[in-house]
């Protein structure tokens, strides 16, 4: 009788129960996650301020880095405060609507990161391989035009994924073994047929990060070939490329591990799966401002000027 009743009931409230296997040690996670969140907020805010405040940094490349900082500011705010409260006060509740909104924002932020990295690769391609056409093709207006189609693609695919998840019935349990509402973490709780959700999820993974990463890889292969042919002419420009490759490597590595963790259930414990997924969102937002700030000469120069200016201000 209870089983028949359960099949006719769909939960509208859920509990985010990530890292539950740690027991009483779970609250200690507040410290590292809070420090990472603080680093992300301060680092990206400072990076964004330096770019906005200095007209010398209003070129397409730095505008793209500034947009990346905006995305990196928004993504952690969506789930980290709720997660920190969960660690301290055991506040785990979230509504289905709140869960879907959180899922939409997190996955859309991730797709925007891929799109911005693709635009950065395109910027480096024109700067190194087609320098005579750089100012024509990489004006701010043209950069925004390049981004329109990928952004529409991102909105359509991710909105479809979230809407399909919202139509499911969740009658097995209302406990999500995660710290935020990731697509597969929610869908696997559904009691109906989820084949369409899995198919659309795989399609979205292929059409957004996989396709973008393929074009990014192609761009850098062409750039490396061009640099090797030209000798030392473009070695300085390559420094920025190396910065982007570091960022891309971190982003893609965590994204791939987060994706595979739900397809290789035997190789990942519940806590390790949650850890990888949180790092996929949080780690790049912590590292990006540090990497760009340290490795990009122009940003580092203006950042040092800002520090010197703050030192001479009267207390």
PDB file of C-alpha atoms in Angstrom:
ATOM      1  CA  UNK A   1       0.000   0.000   0.000  1.00  0.00           C
ATOM      2  CA  UNK A   2       2.817   2.423   0.834  1.00  0.00           C
ATOM      3  CA  UNK A   3       4.553   1.589  -2.445  1.00  0.00           C
ATOM      4  CA  UNK A   4       1.376   2.417  -4.431  1.00  0.00           C
ATOM      5  CA  UNK A   5       1.034   5.691  -2.524  1.00  0.00           C
ATOM      6  CA  UNK A   6       4.674   6.612  -3.160  1.00  0.00           C
ATOM      7  CA  UNK A   7       4.258   6.186  -6.905  1.00  0.00           C
ATOM      8  CA  UNK A   8       1.375   8.707  -6.885  1.00  0.00           C
ATOM      9  CA  UNK A   9       3.293  11.340  -4.946  1.00  0.00           C
ATOM     10  CA  UNK A  10       5.923  13.655  -6.395  1.00  0.00           C
ATOM     11  CA  UNK A  11       8.151  15.504  -3.937  1.00  0.00           C
ATOM     12  CA  UNK A  12       8.287  19.282  -4.248  1.00  0.00           C
ATOM     13  CA  UNK A  13      10.827  19.806  -1.463  1.00  0.00           C
ATOM     14  CA  UNK A  14      14.274  18.254  -1.266  1.00  0.00           C
ATOM     15  CA  UNK A  15      17.228  17.925   1.079  1.00  0.00           C
ATOM     16  CA  UNK A  16      20.772  18.528  -0.179  1.00  0.00           C
ATOM     17  CA  UNK A  17      22.746  15.896   1.706  1.00  0.00           C
ATOM     18  CA  UNK A  18      26.234  16.206   0.197  1.00  0.00           C
ATOM     19  CA  UNK A  19      29.201  14.825   2.183  1.00  0.00           C
ATOM     20  CA  UNK A  20      26.820  13.060   4.576  1.00  0.00           C
ATOM     21  CA  UNK A  21      29.253  10.123   4.841  1.00  0.00           C
ATOM     22  CA  UNK A  22      31.670  12.399   6.742  1.00  0.00           C
ATOM     23  CA  UNK A  23      29.277  12.541   9.682  1.00  0.00           C
ATOM     24  CA  UNK A  24      30.356  15.001  12.385  1.00  0.00           C
ATOM     25  CA  UNK A  25      33.429  15.968  10.347  1.00  0.00           C
ATOM     26  CA  UNK A  26      31.151  17.505   7.712  1.00  0.00           C
ATOM     27  CA  UNK A  27      31.030  20.873   9.513  1.00  0.00           C
ATOM     28  CA  UNK A  28      34.825  21.240   9.174  1.00  0.00           C
ATOM     29  CA  UNK A  29      34.329  21.617   5.410  1.00  0.00           C
ATOM     30  CA  UNK A  30      32.999  25.108   6.136  1.00  0.00           C
ATOM     31  CA  UNK A  31      36.581  26.399   6.536  1.00  0.00           C
ATOM     32  CA  UNK A  32      38.136  25.406   3.175  1.00  0.00           C
ATOM     33  CA  UNK A  33      34.977  26.178   1.187  1.00  0.00           C
ATOM     34  CA  UNK A  34      34.553  29.545   2.894  1.00  0.00           C
ATOM     35  CA  UNK A  35      38.185  30.454   2.173  1.00  0.00           C
ATOM     36  CA  UNK A  36      37.782  29.451  -1.486  1.00  0.00           C
ATOM     37  CA  UNK A  37      34.561  31.462  -1.723  1.00  0.00           C
ATOM     38  CA  UNK A  38      36.279  34.484  -0.151  1.00  0.00           C
ATOM     39  CA  UNK A  39      39.225  34.163  -2.557  1.00  0.00           C
ATOM     40  CA  UNK A  40      36.829  33.951  -5.493  1.00  0.00           C
ATOM     41  CA  UNK A  41      34.864  37.040  -4.439  1.00  0.00           C
ATOM     42  CA  UNK A  42      37.916  39.194  -3.661  1.00  0.00           C
ATOM     43  CA  UNK A  43      39.995  37.997  -6.613  1.00  0.00           C
ATOM     44  CA  UNK A  44      37.307  38.399  -9.277  1.00  0.00           C
ATOM     45  CA  UNK A  45      36.057  41.714  -7.853  1.00  0.00           C
ATOM     46  CA  UNK A  46      39.606  43.100  -7.887  1.00  0.00           C
ATOM     47  CA  UNK A  47      40.256  41.784 -11.406  1.00  0.00           C
ATOM     48  CA  UNK A  48      37.010  43.298 -12.661  1.00  0.00           C
ATOM     49  CA  UNK A  49      37.751  46.649 -10.971  1.00  0.00           C
ATOM     50  CA  UNK A  50      41.265  46.820 -12.457  1.00  0.00           C
ATOM     51  CA  UNK A  51      39.924  46.177 -15.972  1.00  0.00           C
ATOM     52  CA  UNK A  52      36.995  48.606 -15.703  1.00  0.00           C
ATOM     53  CA  UNK A  53      39.046  51.392 -14.062  1.00  0.00           C
ATOM     54  CA  UNK A  54      41.878  51.399 -16.620  1.00  0.00           C
ATOM     55  CA  UNK A  55      41.080  52.474 -20.190  1.00  0.00           C
ATOM     56  CA  UNK A  56      44.293  50.812 -21.377  1.00  0.00           C
ATOM     57  CA  UNK A  57      42.639  47.480 -20.565  1.00  0.00           C
ATOM     58  CA  UNK A  58      39.496  48.088 -22.620  1.00  0.00           C
ATOM     59  CA  UNK A  59      40.723  46.031 -25.568  1.00  0.00           C
ATOM     60  CA  UNK A  60      38.756  42.899 -26.612  1.00  0.00           C
ATOM     61  CA  UNK A  61      40.986  40.409 -24.771  1.00  0.00           C
ATOM     62  CA  UNK A  62      40.693  42.203 -21.427  1.00  0.00           C
ATOM     63  CA  UNK A  63      36.970  42.777 -21.904  1.00  0.00           C
ATOM     64  CA  UNK A  64      36.607  38.998 -22.298  1.00  0.00           C
ATOM     65  CA  UNK A  65      38.659  38.443 -19.138  1.00  0.00           C
ATOM     66  CA  UNK A  66      36.384  40.941 -17.366  1.00  0.00           C
ATOM     67  CA  UNK A  67      33.297  39.047 -18.551  1.00  0.00           C
ATOM     68  CA  UNK A  68      34.903  35.837 -17.279  1.00  0.00           C
ATOM     69  CA  UNK A  69      35.326  37.540 -13.880  1.00  0.00           C
ATOM     70  CA  UNK A  70      31.604  38.431 -13.888  1.00  0.00           C
ATOM     71  CA  UNK A  71      30.685  34.787 -14.582  1.00  0.00           C
ATOM     72  CA  UNK A  72      33.145  33.612 -11.905  1.00  0.00           C
ATOM     73  CA  UNK A  73      31.555  36.005  -9.415  1.00  0.00           C
ATOM     74  CA  UNK A  74      28.042  34.793 -10.145  1.00  0.00           C
ATOM     75  CA  UNK A  75      28.543  31.021 -10.206  1.00  0.00           C
ATOM     76  CA  UNK A  76      29.719  30.532  -6.558  1.00  0.00           C
ATOM     77  CA  UNK A  77      27.060  32.928  -5.202  1.00  0.00           C
ATOM     78  CA  UNK A  78      24.376  30.618  -6.589  1.00  0.00           C
ATOM     79  CA  UNK A  79      25.196  27.687  -4.317  1.00  0.00           C
ATOM     80  CA  UNK A  80      28.123  28.299  -1.926  1.00  0.00           C
ATOM     81  CA  UNK A  81      26.271  30.399   0.724  1.00  0.00           C
ATOM     82  CA  UNK A  82      23.539  27.746   0.979  1.00  0.00           C
ATOM     83  CA  UNK A  83      26.197  25.027   1.192  1.00  0.00           C
ATOM     84  CA  UNK A  84      28.088  26.868   3.947  1.00  0.00           C
ATOM     85  CA  UNK A  85      24.885  27.274   5.978  1.00  0.00           C
ATOM     86  CA  UNK A  86      24.271  23.568   5.500  1.00  0.00           C
ATOM     87  CA  UNK A  87      27.702  22.760   6.931  1.00  0.00           C
ATOM     88  CA  UNK A  88      27.216  24.985   9.983  1.00  0.00           C
ATOM     89  CA  UNK A  89      23.498  24.774  10.788  1.00  0.00           C
ATOM     90  CA  UNK A  90      22.379  21.703   8.827  1.00  0.00           C
ATOM     91  CA  UNK A  91      20.109  23.836   6.605  1.00  0.00           C
ATOM     92  CA  UNK A  92      19.594  21.380   3.757  1.00  0.00           C
ATOM     93  CA  UNK A  93      16.107  22.168   2.455  1.00  0.00           C
ATOM     94  CA  UNK A  94      15.389  23.441  -1.061  1.00  0.00           C
ATOM     95  CA  UNK A  95      12.174  23.536  -3.106  1.00  0.00           C
ATOM     96  CA  UNK A  96      11.877  21.923  -6.529  1.00  0.00           C
ATOM     97  CA  UNK A  97      11.530  25.361  -8.134  1.00  0.00           C
ATOM     98  CA  UNK A  98      14.593  26.642  -6.247  1.00  0.00           C
ATOM     99  CA  UNK A  99      16.460  23.517  -7.269  1.00  0.00           C
ATOM    100  CA  UNK A 100      15.609  24.012 -10.966  1.00  0.00           C
ATOM    101  CA  UNK A 101      16.583  27.705 -10.841  1.00  0.00           C
ATOM    102  CA  UNK A 102      19.884  26.802  -9.176  1.00  0.00           C
ATOM    103  CA  UNK A 103      20.489  24.109 -11.808  1.00  0.00           C
ATOM    104  CA  UNK A 104      19.742  26.556 -14.639  1.00  0.00           C
ATOM    105  CA  UNK A 105      22.101  29.221 -13.260  1.00  0.00           C
ATOM    106  CA  UNK A 106      24.985  26.839 -12.492  1.00  0.00           C
ATOM    107  CA  UNK A 107      24.926  25.029 -15.836  1.00  0.00           C
ATOM    108  CA  UNK A 108      24.425  28.259 -17.772  1.00  0.00           C
ATOM    109  CA  UNK A 109      27.404  29.814 -15.974  1.00  0.00           C
ATOM    110  CA  UNK A 110      29.506  26.807 -16.965  1.00  0.00           C
ATOM    111  CA  UNK A 111      28.420  27.112 -20.590  1.00  0.00           C
ATOM    112  CA  UNK A 112      29.268  30.832 -20.575  1.00  0.00           C
ATOM    113  CA  UNK A 113      32.786  29.975 -19.398  1.00  0.00           C
ATOM    114  CA  UNK A 114      33.213  27.662 -22.404  1.00  0.00           C
ATOM    115  CA  UNK A 115      31.921  30.365 -24.767  1.00  0.00           C
ATOM    116  CA  UNK A 116      34.261  33.018 -23.332  1.00  0.00           C
ATOM    117  CA  UNK A 117      37.263  30.671 -23.559  1.00  0.00           C
ATOM    118  CA  UNK A 118      36.346  30.049 -27.216  1.00  0.00           C
ATOM    119  CA  UNK A 119      36.228  33.807 -27.881  1.00  0.00           C
ATOM    120  CA  UNK A 120      39.619  34.214 -26.166  1.00  0.00           C
ATOM    121  CA  UNK A 121      41.081  31.524 -28.430  1.00  0.00           C
ATOM    122  CA  UNK A 122      39.621  33.351 -31.437  1.00  0.00           C
ATOM    123  CA  UNK A 123      41.183  36.615 -30.206  1.00  0.00           C
ATOM    124  CA  UNK A 124      44.623  34.973 -29.941  1.00  0.00           C
ATOM    125  CA  UNK A 125      44.183  33.444 -33.402  1.00  0.00           C
ATOM    126  CA  UNK A 126      43.654  36.847 -35.029  1.00  0.00           C
ATOM    127  CA  UNK A 127      46.354  38.511 -32.882  1.00  0.00           C
ATOM    128  CA  UNK A 128      49.026  35.950 -33.852  1.00  0.00           C
ATOM    129  CA  UNK A 129      47.991  34.412 -37.169  1.00  0.00           C
ATOM    130  CA  UNK A 130      46.075  37.311 -38.770  1.00  0.00           C
ATOM    131  CA  UNK A 131      47.429  40.480 -37.093  1.00  0.00           C
ATOM    132  CA  UNK A 132      46.504  42.732 -40.028  1.00  0.00           C
ATOM    133  CA  UNK A 133      42.843  41.799 -39.632  1.00  0.00           C
ATOM    134  CA  UNK A 134      42.801  41.869 -35.826  1.00  0.00           C
ATOM    135  CA  UNK A 135      41.234  45.305 -35.319  1.00  0.00           C
ATOM    136  CA  UNK A 136      38.674  44.649 -38.045  1.00  0.00           C
ATOM    137  CA  UNK A 137      37.434  41.312 -36.704  1.00  0.00           C
ATOM    138  CA  UNK A 138      37.999  41.760 -32.957  1.00  0.00           C
ATOM    139  CA  UNK A 139      36.240  45.054 -32.321  1.00  0.00           C
ATOM    140  CA  UNK A 140      33.950  44.885 -29.305  1.00  0.00           C
ATOM    141  CA  UNK A 141      30.870  44.985 -31.545  1.00  0.00           C
ATOM    142  CA  UNK A 142      32.153  42.060 -33.610  1.00  0.00           C
ATOM    143  CA  UNK A 143      33.107  40.059 -30.503  1.00  0.00           C
ATOM    144  CA  UNK A 144      29.542  40.428 -29.229  1.00  0.00           C
ATOM    145  CA  UNK A 145      28.248  39.235 -32.595  1.00  0.00           C
ATOM    146  CA  UNK A 146      30.467  36.145 -32.392  1.00  0.00           C
ATOM    147  CA  UNK A 147      28.980  35.353 -28.983  1.00  0.00           C
ATOM    148  CA  UNK A 148      25.306  35.635 -29.974  1.00  0.00           C
ATOM    149  CA  UNK A 149      24.932  32.215 -31.623  1.00  0.00           C
ATOM    150  CA  UNK A 150      26.799  30.271 -28.868  1.00  0.00           C
ATOM    151  CA  UNK A 151      24.834  32.072 -26.155  1.00  0.00           C
ATOM    152  CA  UNK A 152      21.507  31.298 -27.860  1.00  0.00           C
ATOM    153  CA  UNK A 153      22.646  27.667 -28.174  1.00  0.00           C
ATOM    154  CA  UNK A 154      23.500  27.611 -24.461  1.00  0.00           C
ATOM    155  CA  UNK A 155      20.141  29.093 -23.413  1.00  0.00           C
ATOM    156  CA  UNK A 156      18.084  26.752 -25.616  1.00  0.00           C
ATOM    157  CA  UNK A 157      19.891  23.537 -24.620  1.00  0.00           C
ATOM    158  CA  UNK A 158      20.193  24.208 -20.896  1.00  0.00           C
ATOM    159  CA  UNK A 159      16.629  25.534 -20.609  1.00  0.00           C
ATOM    160  CA  UNK A 160      15.442  22.348 -22.346  1.00  0.00           C
ATOM    161  CA  UNK A 161      17.436  20.186 -19.916  1.00  0.00           C
ATOM    162  CA  UNK A 162      16.005  22.019 -16.895  1.00  0.00           C
ATOM    163  CA  UNK A 163      12.410  22.001 -18.203  1.00  0.00           C
ATOM    164  CA  UNK A 164      12.587  18.257 -18.871  1.00  0.00           C
ATOM    165  CA  UNK A 165      13.884  17.722 -15.332  1.00  0.00           C
ATOM    166  CA  UNK A 166      11.014  19.821 -13.974  1.00  0.00           C
ATOM    167  CA  UNK A 167       8.441  17.579 -15.673  1.00  0.00           C
ATOM    168  CA  UNK A 168       9.635  14.428 -13.921  1.00  0.00           C
ATOM    169  CA  UNK A 169       7.984  12.872 -10.883  1.00  0.00           C
ATOM    170  CA  UNK A 170      10.231  12.405  -7.853  1.00  0.00           C
ATOM    171  CA  UNK A 171       8.595   9.750  -5.697  1.00  0.00           C
ATOM    172  CA  UNK A 172      11.478   7.493  -4.622  1.00  0.00           C
ATOM    173  CA  UNK A 173      13.181   9.899  -2.201  1.00  0.00           C
ATOM    174  CA  UNK A 174      13.611  13.633  -1.677  1.00  0.00           C
ATOM    175  CA  UNK A 175      17.249  13.412  -0.531  1.00  0.00           C
ATOM    176  CA  UNK A 176      19.746  14.682  -3.128  1.00  0.00           C
ATOM    177  CA  UNK A 177      23.238  13.336  -2.477  1.00  0.00           C
ATOM    178  CA  UNK A 178      24.869  16.619  -3.419  1.00  0.00           C
ATOM    179  CA  UNK A 179      25.573  20.141  -2.149  1.00  0.00           C
ATOM    180  CA  UNK A 180      23.737  21.816  -5.028  1.00  0.00           C
ATOM    181  CA  UNK A 181      21.189  20.868  -7.678  1.00  0.00           C
ATOM    182  CA  UNK A 182      23.209  19.306 -10.450  1.00  0.00           C
ATOM    183  CA  UNK A 183      21.212  17.845 -13.334  1.00  0.00           C
ATOM    184  CA  UNK A 184      22.079  14.161 -12.918  1.00  0.00           C
ATOM    185  CA  UNK A 185      21.998  14.371  -9.118  1.00  0.00           C
ATOM    186  CA  UNK A 186      18.308  15.356  -9.333  1.00  0.00           C
ATOM    187  CA  UNK A 187      17.250  13.263 -12.348  1.00  0.00           C
ATOM    188  CA  UNK A 188      18.503  10.015 -10.833  1.00  0.00           C
ATOM    189  CA  UNK A 189      15.864  10.440  -8.083  1.00  0.00           C
ATOM    190  CA  UNK A 190      13.003  10.319 -10.611  1.00  0.00           C
ATOM    191  CA  UNK A 191      10.730   7.286 -10.556  1.00  0.00           C
ATOM    192  CA  UNK A 192       9.671   7.429 -14.213  1.00  0.00           C
ATOM    193  CA  UNK A 193      11.465   7.001 -17.519  1.00  0.00           C
ATOM    194  CA  UNK A 194      14.510   9.311 -17.680  1.00  0.00           C
ATOM    195  CA  UNK A 195      15.932   8.152 -21.031  1.00  0.00           C
ATOM    196  CA  UNK A 196      14.998  11.446 -22.732  1.00  0.00           C
ATOM    197  CA  UNK A 197      16.659  13.418 -19.931  1.00  0.00           C
ATOM    198  CA  UNK A 198      19.841  11.359 -20.218  1.00  0.00           C
ATOM    199  CA  UNK A 199      19.856  11.729 -24.009  1.00  0.00           C
ATOM    200  CA  UNK A 200      19.333  15.498 -23.945  1.00  0.00           C
ATOM    201  CA  UNK A 201      21.946  15.794 -21.179  1.00  0.00           C
ATOM    202  CA  UNK A 202      24.488  13.907 -23.280  1.00  0.00           C
ATOM    203  CA  UNK A 203      23.575  15.985 -26.341  1.00  0.00           C
ATOM    204  CA  UNK A 204      24.051  19.200 -24.356  1.00  0.00           C
ATOM    205  CA  UNK A 205      27.435  17.989 -23.102  1.00  0.00           C
ATOM    206  CA  UNK A 206      28.482  17.260 -26.679  1.00  0.00           C
ATOM    207  CA  UNK A 207      27.158  20.474 -28.263  1.00  0.00           C
ATOM    208  CA  UNK A 208      28.485  22.905 -25.638  1.00  0.00           C
ATOM    209  CA  UNK A 209      31.745  21.977 -23.849  1.00  0.00           C
ATOM    210  CA  UNK A 210      32.855  19.278 -26.317  1.00  0.00           C
ATOM    211  CA  UNK A 211      32.286  21.341 -29.476  1.00  0.00           C
ATOM    212  CA  UNK A 212      33.748  24.494 -27.897  1.00  0.00           C
ATOM    213  CA  UNK A 213      36.785  22.572 -26.671  1.00  0.00           C
ATOM    214  CA  UNK A 214      37.312  21.097 -30.162  1.00  0.00           C
ATOM    215  CA  UNK A 215      37.339  24.576 -31.737  1.00  0.00           C
ATOM    216  CA  UNK A 216      39.593  25.908 -28.959  1.00  0.00           C
ATOM    217  CA  UNK A 217      42.049  23.044 -29.527  1.00  0.00           C
ATOM    218  CA  UNK A 218      41.994  23.637 -33.295  1.00  0.00           C
ATOM    219  CA  UNK A 219      42.689  27.355 -32.770  1.00  0.00           C
ATOM    220  CA  UNK A 220      45.699  26.727 -30.555  1.00  0.00           C
ATOM    221  CA  UNK A 221      47.090  24.054 -32.875  1.00  0.00           C
ATOM    222  CA  UNK A 222      46.996  26.595 -35.725  1.00  0.00           C
ATOM    223  CA  UNK A 223      48.551  29.224 -33.430  1.00  0.00           C
ATOM    224  CA  UNK A 224      51.403  26.905 -32.365  1.00  0.00           C
ATOM    225  CA  UNK A 225      52.122  25.967 -35.990  1.00  0.00           C
ATOM    226  CA  UNK A 226      52.176  29.649 -36.940  1.00  0.00           C
ATOM    227  CA  UNK A 227      54.552  30.494 -34.080  1.00  0.00           C
ATOM    228  CA  UNK A 228      56.915  27.630 -34.965  1.00  0.00           C
ATOM    229  CA  UNK A 229      57.056  28.821 -38.582  1.00  0.00           C
ATOM    230  CA  UNK A 230      57.682  32.455 -37.641  1.00  0.00           C
ATOM    231  CA  UNK A 231      60.445  31.721 -35.118  1.00  0.00           C
ATOM    232  CA  UNK A 232      60.599  34.152 -32.173  1.00  0.00           C
ATOM    233  CA  UNK A 233      58.322  36.787 -33.687  1.00  0.00           C
ATOM    234  CA  UNK A 234      55.236  35.880 -31.654  1.00  0.00           C
ATOM    235  CA  UNK A 235      56.790  34.443 -28.501  1.00  0.00           C
ATOM    236  CA  UNK A 236      55.491  37.318 -26.356  1.00  0.00           C
ATOM    237  CA  UNK A 237      51.954  36.796 -27.626  1.00  0.00           C
ATOM    238  CA  UNK A 238      52.264  33.113 -26.768  1.00  0.00           C
ATOM    239  CA  UNK A 239      52.494  33.992 -23.075  1.00  0.00           C
ATOM    240  CA  UNK A 240      48.791  34.905 -23.077  1.00  0.00           C
ATOM    241  CA  UNK A 241      47.991  31.669 -24.907  1.00  0.00           C
ATOM    242  CA  UNK A 242      49.740  29.645 -22.212  1.00  0.00           C
ATOM    243  CA  UNK A 243      47.627  31.455 -19.594  1.00  0.00           C
ATOM    244  CA  UNK A 244      44.450  30.457 -21.431  1.00  0.00           C
ATOM    245  CA  UNK A 245      45.624  26.863 -21.838  1.00  0.00           C
ATOM    246  CA  UNK A 246      46.192  26.602 -18.059  1.00  0.00           C
ATOM    247  CA  UNK A 247      42.666  27.897 -17.387  1.00  0.00           C
ATOM    248  CA  UNK A 248      41.142  25.600 -20.023  1.00  0.00           C
ATOM    249  CA  UNK A 249      43.004  22.574 -18.643  1.00  0.00           C
ATOM    250  CA  UNK A 250      41.640  23.117 -15.124  1.00  0.00           C
ATOM    251  CA  UNK A 251      38.102  23.800 -16.371  1.00  0.00           C
ATOM    252  CA  UNK A 252      37.901  20.850 -18.752  1.00  0.00           C
ATOM    253  CA  UNK A 253      39.561  18.414 -16.308  1.00  0.00           C
ATOM    254  CA  UNK A 254      37.041  19.072 -13.524  1.00  0.00           C
ATOM    255  CA  UNK A 255      34.110  19.193 -15.976  1.00  0.00           C
ATOM    256  CA  UNK A 256      35.110  15.818 -17.445  1.00  0.00           C
ATOM    257  CA  UNK A 257      35.538  14.229 -14.003  1.00  0.00           C
ATOM    258  CA  UNK A 258      32.170  15.616 -12.852  1.00  0.00           C
ATOM    259  CA  UNK A 259      30.482  14.243 -15.975  1.00  0.00           C
ATOM    260  CA  UNK A 260      32.129  10.815 -15.777  1.00  0.00           C
ATOM    261  CA  UNK A 261      31.426  10.423 -12.060  1.00  0.00           C
ATOM    262  CA  UNK A 262      27.756   9.692 -12.836  1.00  0.00           C
ATOM    263  CA  UNK A 263      28.624   7.245 -15.613  1.00  0.00           C
ATOM    264  CA  UNK A 264      31.269   5.328 -13.645  1.00  0.00           C
ATOM    265  CA  UNK A 265      29.513   4.815 -10.328  1.00  0.00           C
ATOM    266  CA  UNK A 266      31.901   2.085  -9.166  1.00  0.00           C
ATOM    267  CA  UNK A 267      34.952   4.339  -9.414  1.00  0.00           C
ATOM    268  CA  UNK A 268      33.630   7.257  -7.355  1.00  0.00           C
ATOM    269  CA  UNK A 269      32.425   7.379  -3.777  1.00  0.00           C
ATOM    270  CA  UNK A 270      29.461   9.716  -3.080  1.00  0.00           C
ATOM    271  CA  UNK A 271      31.689  12.267  -1.317  1.00  0.00           C
ATOM    272  CA  UNK A 272      34.325  12.262  -4.066  1.00  0.00           C
ATOM    273  CA  UNK A 273      31.595  12.811  -6.683  1.00  0.00           C
ATOM    274  CA  UNK A 274      30.246  15.794  -4.756  1.00  0.00           C
ATOM    275  CA  UNK A 275      33.778  17.160  -4.252  1.00  0.00           C
ATOM    276  CA  UNK A 276      34.599  16.988  -7.978  1.00  0.00           C
ATOM    277  CA  UNK A 277      31.312  18.695  -8.890  1.00  0.00           C
ATOM    278  CA  UNK A 278      31.832  21.541  -6.421  1.00  0.00           C
ATOM    279  CA  UNK A 279      35.388  22.013  -7.660  1.00  0.00           C
ATOM    280  CA  UNK A 280      34.147  22.167 -11.241  1.00  0.00           C
ATOM    281  CA  UNK A 281      32.256  25.355 -10.335  1.00  0.00           C
ATOM    282  CA  UNK A 282      34.378  26.812  -7.532  1.00  0.00           C
ATOM    283  CA  UNK A 283      37.998  25.986  -8.382  1.00  0.00           C
ATOM    284  CA  UNK A 284      38.151  27.850 -11.749  1.00  0.00           C
ATOM    285  CA  UNK A 285      36.522  30.924 -10.181  1.00  0.00           C
ATOM    286  CA  UNK A 286      39.287  30.928  -7.536  1.00  0.00           C
ATOM    287  CA  UNK A 287      42.157  30.281  -9.927  1.00  0.00           C
ATOM    288  CA  UNK A 288      41.177  32.435 -12.909  1.00  0.00           C
ATOM    289  CA  UNK A 289      41.845  35.855 -11.296  1.00  0.00           C
ATOM    290  CA  UNK A 290      45.125  34.587  -9.811  1.00  0.00           C
ATOM    291  CA  UNK A 291      46.306  33.075 -13.108  1.00  0.00           C
ATOM    292  CA  UNK A 292      45.263  36.078 -15.215  1.00  0.00           C
ATOM    293  CA  UNK A 293      46.607  38.527 -12.637  1.00  0.00           C
ATOM    294  CA  UNK A 294      50.018  36.866 -12.350  1.00  0.00           C
ATOM    295  CA  UNK A 295      50.603  35.800 -15.953  1.00  0.00           C
ATOM    296  CA  UNK A 296      49.101  38.742 -17.870  1.00  0.00           C
ATOM    297  CA  UNK A 297      51.687  41.522 -17.820  1.00  0.00           C
ATOM    298  CA  UNK A 298      49.263  44.409 -18.408  1.00  0.00           C
ATOM    299  CA  UNK A 299      46.856  43.343 -15.655  1.00  0.00           C
ATOM    300  CA  UNK A 300      49.736  42.672 -13.241  1.00  0.00           C
ATOM    301  CA  UNK A 301      51.130  46.151 -13.942  1.00  0.00           C
ATOM    302  CA  UNK A 302      47.854  47.941 -13.188  1.00  0.00           C
ATOM    303  CA  UNK A 303      47.223  45.731 -10.160  1.00  0.00           C
ATOM    304  CA  UNK A 304      50.598  46.715  -8.679  1.00  0.00           C
ATOM    305  CA  UNK A 305      49.781  50.375  -9.356  1.00  0.00           C
ATOM    306  CA  UNK A 306      46.508  49.919  -7.472  1.00  0.00           C
ATOM    307  CA  UNK A 307      48.326  48.432  -4.463  1.00  0.00           C
ATOM    308  CA  UNK A 308      50.874  51.288  -4.449  1.00  0.00           C
ATOM    309  CA  UNK A 309      48.034  53.814  -4.643  1.00  0.00           C
ATOM    310  CA  UNK A 310      46.266  52.200  -1.677  1.00  0.00           C
ATOM    311  CA  UNK A 311      49.494  52.283   0.353  1.00  0.00           C
ATOM    312  CA  UNK A 312      49.931  56.044  -0.014  1.00  0.00           C
ATOM    313  CA  UNK A 313      46.335  56.885   0.887  1.00  0.00           C
ATOM    314  CA  UNK A 314      45.998  58.478   4.353  1.00  0.00           C
ATOM    315  CA  UNK A 315      44.536  56.150   6.982  1.00  0.00           C
TER     316      UNK A 315
END
